[in-house]
Amino acid sequence: MKGFWFLMSGAVVVMLVFTPLVIRLRITSWTVGWLAILLGSVAVMALLGLAERLTVTDGRPTLVDDPES
């Protein structure tokens, strides 16, 4: 999972670096698409981070169906 975060973060950073160039080109449809992909990838990363945080059970007590076992 760590490699995935590295690749996603790298892709977002590269897109952020090129965003001023895309905006200066003034091709509206291209700029809107670029920004939609950028914001979508940030949203996906946030949702994946939230899902990972909610599903990690290291150090947390687990529920037991039969308390006497």
CSV table of N, CA and C in Angstrom, one decimal:
chain,number,residue,atom,x,y,z
A,1,MET,N,0.8,-1.2,0.0
A,1,MET,CA,0.0,0.0,0.0
A,1,MET,C,0.9,1.3,0.0
A,2,LYS,N,2.1,1.2,0.6
A,2,LYS,CA,2.9,2.4,0.6
A,2,LYS,C,3.4,2.8,-0.8
A,3,GLY,N,3.6,1.8,-1.7
A,3,GLY,CA,4.0,2.2,-3.0
A,3,GLY,C,2.9,2.9,-3.8
A,4,PHE,N,1.7,2.5,-3.5
A,4,PHE,CA,0.5,3.1,-4.1
A,4,PHE,C,0.4,4.6,-3.7
A,5,TRP,N,0.6,4.9,-2.4
A,5,TRP,CA,0.5,6.3,-1.9
A,5,TRP,C,1.6,7.1,-2.6
A,6,PHE,N,2.8,6.5,-2.7
A,6,PHE,CA,3.9,7.2,-3.3
A,6,PHE,C,3.6,7.6,-4.8
A,7,LEU,N,3.1,6.7,-5.5
A,7,LEU,CA,2.7,6.9,-6.9
A,7,LEU,C,1.6,7.9,-7.0
A,8,MET,N,0.6,7.8,-6.2
A,8,MET,CA,-0.6,8.8,-6.3
A,8,MET,C,-0.1,10.2,-5.9
A,9,SER,N,0.7,10.2,-4.8
A,9,SER,CA,1.2,11.6,-4.4
A,9,SER,C,2.1,12.2,-5.5
A,10,GLY,N,2.9,11.4,-6.1
A,10,GLY,CA,3.8,11.9,-7.2
A,10,GLY,C,3.0,12.4,-8.3
A,11,ALA,N,1.9,11.7,-8.7
A,11,ALA,CA,1.1,12.1,-9.8
A,11,ALA,C,0.4,13.4,-9.5
A,12,VAL,N,-0.1,13.6,-8.3
A,12,VAL,CA,-0.7,14.8,-7.9
A,12,VAL,C,0.3,16.0,-7.9
A,13,VAL,N,1.5,15.7,-7.4
A,13,VAL,CA,2.5,16.8,-7.3
A,13,VAL,C,2.8,17.2,-8.8
A,14,VAL,N,3.0,16.3,-9.7
A,14,VAL,CA,3.3,16.6,-11.1
A,14,VAL,C,2.2,17.4,-11.7
A,15,MET,N,1.0,17.0,-11.4
A,15,MET,CA,-0.2,17.8,-11.9
A,15,MET,C,-0.2,19.2,-11.4
A,16,LEU,N,0.1,19.3,-10.1
A,16,LEU,CA,0.1,20.7,-9.5
A,16,LEU,C,1.2,21.5,-10.1
A,17,VAL,N,2.3,20.9,-10.4
A,17,VAL,CA,3.4,21.7,-11.0
A,17,VAL,C,3.0,22.2,-12.4
A,18,PHE,N,2.3,21.4,-13.2
A,18,PHE,CA,1.9,21.8,-14.5
A,18,PHE,C,0.6,22.6,-14.6
A,19,THR,N,-0.1,22.7,-13.5
A,19,THR,CA,-1.4,23.4,-13.5
A,19,THR,C,-1.2,24.9,-14.0
A,20,PRO,N,-0.2,25.7,-13.5
A,20,PRO,CA,-0.1,27.0,-14.1
A,20,PRO,C,0.1,27.1,-15.6
A,21,LEU,N,0.8,26.2,-16.1
A,21,LEU,CA,1.0,26.1,-17.6
A,21,LEU,C,-0.3,25.8,-18.3
A,22,VAL,N,-1.1,24.9,-17.7
A,22,VAL,CA,-2.4,24.5,-18.3
A,22,VAL,C,-3.3,25.7,-18.3
A,23,ILE,N,-3.3,26.4,-17.2
A,23,ILE,CA,-4.2,27.6,-17.1
A,23,ILE,C,-3.8,28.7,-18.0
A,24,ARG,N,-2.5,28.9,-18.2
A,24,ARG,CA,-2.0,29.9,-19.2
A,24,ARG,C,-2.3,29.6,-20.6
A,25,LEU,N,-2.5,28.3,-20.9
A,25,LEU,CA,-2.8,27.9,-22.3
A,25,LEU,C,-4.2,28.5,-22.7
A,26,ARG,N,-5.1,28.7,-21.8
A,26,ARG,CA,-6.4,29.2,-22.0
A,26,ARG,C,-7.3,28.4,-23.0
A,27,ILE,N,-7.1,27.1,-22.9
A,27,ILE,CA,-8.0,26.2,-23.6
A,27,ILE,C,-9.0,25.7,-22.6
A,28,THR,N,-10.2,26.3,-22.6
A,28,THR,CA,-11.1,26.1,-21.5
A,28,THR,C,-11.5,24.6,-21.3
A,29,SER,N,-11.8,23.9,-22.3
A,29,SER,CA,-12.2,22.5,-22.1
A,29,SER,C,-11.0,21.7,-21.6
A,30,TRP,N,-9.8,21.9,-22.0
A,30,TRP,CA,-8.7,21.2,-21.5
A,30,TRP,C,-8.4,21.6,-20.1
A,31,THR,N,-8.5,22.8,-19.7
A,31,THR,CA,-8.3,23.3,-18.3
A,31,THR,C,-9.3,22.7,-17.4
A,32,VAL,N,-10.5,22.7,-17.8
A,32,VAL,CA,-11.6,22.1,-17.0
A,32,VAL,C,-11.4,20.6,-16.7
A,33,GLY,N,-11.0,19.9,-17.8
A,33,GLY,CA,-10.7,18.5,-17.7
A,33,GLY,C,-9.5,18.3,-16.7
A,34,TRP,N,-8.5,19.1,-16.9
A,34,TRP,CA,-7.3,18.9,-16.1
A,34,TRP,C,-7.6,19.1,-14.6
A,35,LEU,N,-8.3,20.2,-14.3
A,35,LEU,CA,-8.7,20.5,-12.9
A,35,LEU,C,-9.6,19.4,-12.4
A,36,ALA,N,-10.5,18.9,-13.2
A,36,ALA,CA,-11.4,17.8,-12.7
A,36,ALA,C,-10.6,16.5,-12.4
A,37,ILE,N,-9.7,16.2,-13.2
A,37,ILE,CA,-8.8,15.0,-12.9
A,37,ILE,C,-8.0,15.3,-11.6
A,38,LEU,N,-7.5,16.5,-11.5
A,38,LEU,CA,-6.7,16.8,-10.3
A,38,LEU,C,-7.5,16.7,-9.0
A,39,LEU,N,-8.6,17.4,-9.0
A,39,LEU,CA,-9.5,17.4,-7.8
A,39,LEU,C,-10.1,16.0,-7.6
A,40,GLY,N,-10.4,15.2,-8.6
A,40,GLY,CA,-10.8,13.8,-8.5
A,40,GLY,C,-9.8,12.9,-7.8
A,41,SER,N,-8.5,13.1,-8.3
A,41,SER,CA,-7.5,12.3,-7.7
A,41,SER,C,-7.2,12.6,-6.2
A,42,VAL,N,-7.3,13.9,-5.9
A,42,VAL,CA,-7.2,14.3,-4.5
A,42,VAL,C,-8.3,13.7,-3.7
A,43,ALA,N,-9.5,13.7,-4.2
A,43,ALA,CA,-10.7,13.2,-3.5
A,43,ALA,C,-10.6,11.7,-3.3
A,44,VAL,N,-10.1,11.0,-4.3
A,44,VAL,CA,-9.9,9.5,-4.2
A,44,VAL,C,-8.9,9.2,-3.2
A,45,MET,N,-7.8,10.0,-3.1
A,45,MET,CA,-6.7,9.8,-2.1
A,45,MET,C,-7.3,10.0,-0.7
A,46,ALA,N,-8.1,11.0,-0.6
A,46,ALA,CA,-8.7,11.3,0.7
A,46,ALA,C,-9.6,10.2,1.2
A,47,LEU,N,-10.5,9.7,0.2
A,47,LEU,CA,-11.4,8.6,0.6
A,47,LEU,C,-10.6,7.3,0.9
A,48,LEU,N,-9.6,7.0,0.1
A,48,LEU,CA,-8.8,5.8,0.4
A,48,LEU,C,-8.1,5.9,1.8
A,49,GLY,N,-7.6,7.1,2.1
A,49,GLY,CA,-7.0,7.3,3.4
A,49,GLY,C,-8.0,7.1,4.5
A,50,LEU,N,-9.2,7.6,4.3
A,50,LEU,CA,-10.2,7.5,5.3
A,50,LEU,C,-10.6,6.0,5.5
A,51,ALA,N,-10.7,5.3,4.4
A,51,ALA,CA,-11.1,3.9,4.4
A,51,ALA,C,-10.0,3.1,5.1
A,52,GLU,N,-8.7,3.4,4.8
A,52,GLU,CA,-7.6,2.7,5.4
A,52,GLU,C,-7.6,3.0,6.9
A,53,ARG,N,-7.9,4.2,7.3
A,53,ARG,CA,-7.9,4.5,8.8
A,53,ARG,C,-9.0,3.8,9.5
A,54,LEU,N,-10.1,3.7,8.8
A,54,LEU,CA,-11.3,3.1,9.5
A,54,LEU,C,-11.2,1.5,9.5
A,55,THR,N,-10.4,0.9,8.7
A,55,THR,CA,-10.3,-0.5,8.6
A,55,THR,C,-9.1,-1.1,9.3
A,56,VAL,N,-8.1,-0.3,9.8
A,56,VAL,CA,-7.0,-0.8,10.5
A,56,VAL,C,-7.4,-1.2,11.9
A,57,THR,N,-7.0,-2.4,12.2
A,57,THR,CA,-7.4,-2.9,13.5
A,57,THR,C,-6.2,-3.2,14.4
A,58,ASP,N,-5.0,-2.7,14.1
A,58,ASP,CA,-3.8,-3.0,14.9
A,58,ASP,C,-3.9,-2.2,16.2
A,59,GLY,N,-3.8,-3.0,17.3
A,59,GLY,CA,-3.9,-2.4,18.6
A,59,GLY,C,-5.3,-2.1,19.1
A,60,ARG,N,-6.3,-2.3,18.3
A,60,ARG,CA,-7.6,-2.1,18.8
A,60,ARG,C,-8.2,-3.4,19.3
A,61,PRO,N,-9.1,-3.4,20.3
A,61,PRO,CA,-9.7,-4.6,20.7
A,61,PRO,C,-10.7,-5.0,19.7
A,62,THR,N,-10.8,-6.3,19.5
A,62,THR,CA,-11.8,-6.9,18.6
A,62,THR,C,-13.0,-7.4,19.3
A,63,LEU,N,-14.1,-7.3,18.6
A,63,LEU,CA,-15.4,-7.8,19.2
A,63,LEU,C,-15.4,-9.3,19.2
A,64,VAL,N,-15.9,-9.9,20.3
A,64,VAL,CA,-16.0,-11.3,20.4
A,64,VAL,C,-17.4,-11.7,20.6
A,65,ASP,N,-17.9,-12.7,19.8
A,65,ASP,CA,-19.3,-13.1,19.8
A,65,ASP,C,-19.6,-13.8,21.2
A,66,ASP,N,-18.6,-14.6,21.6
A,66,ASP,CA,-18.9,-15.4,22.9
A,66,ASP,C,-17.9,-14.8,23.9
A,67,PRO,N,-18.3,-14.0,24.9
A,67,PRO,CA,-17.4,-13.4,25.8
A,67,PRO,C,-16.7,-14.4,26.8
A,68,GLU,N,-17.2,-15.7,26.8
A,68,GLU,CA,-16.6,-16.6,27.7
A,68,GLU,C,-15.5,-17.5,27.1
A,69,SER,N,-15.3,-17.2,25.8
A,69,SER,CA,-14.2,-18.0,25.1
A,69,SER,C,-12.9,-17.3,25.1
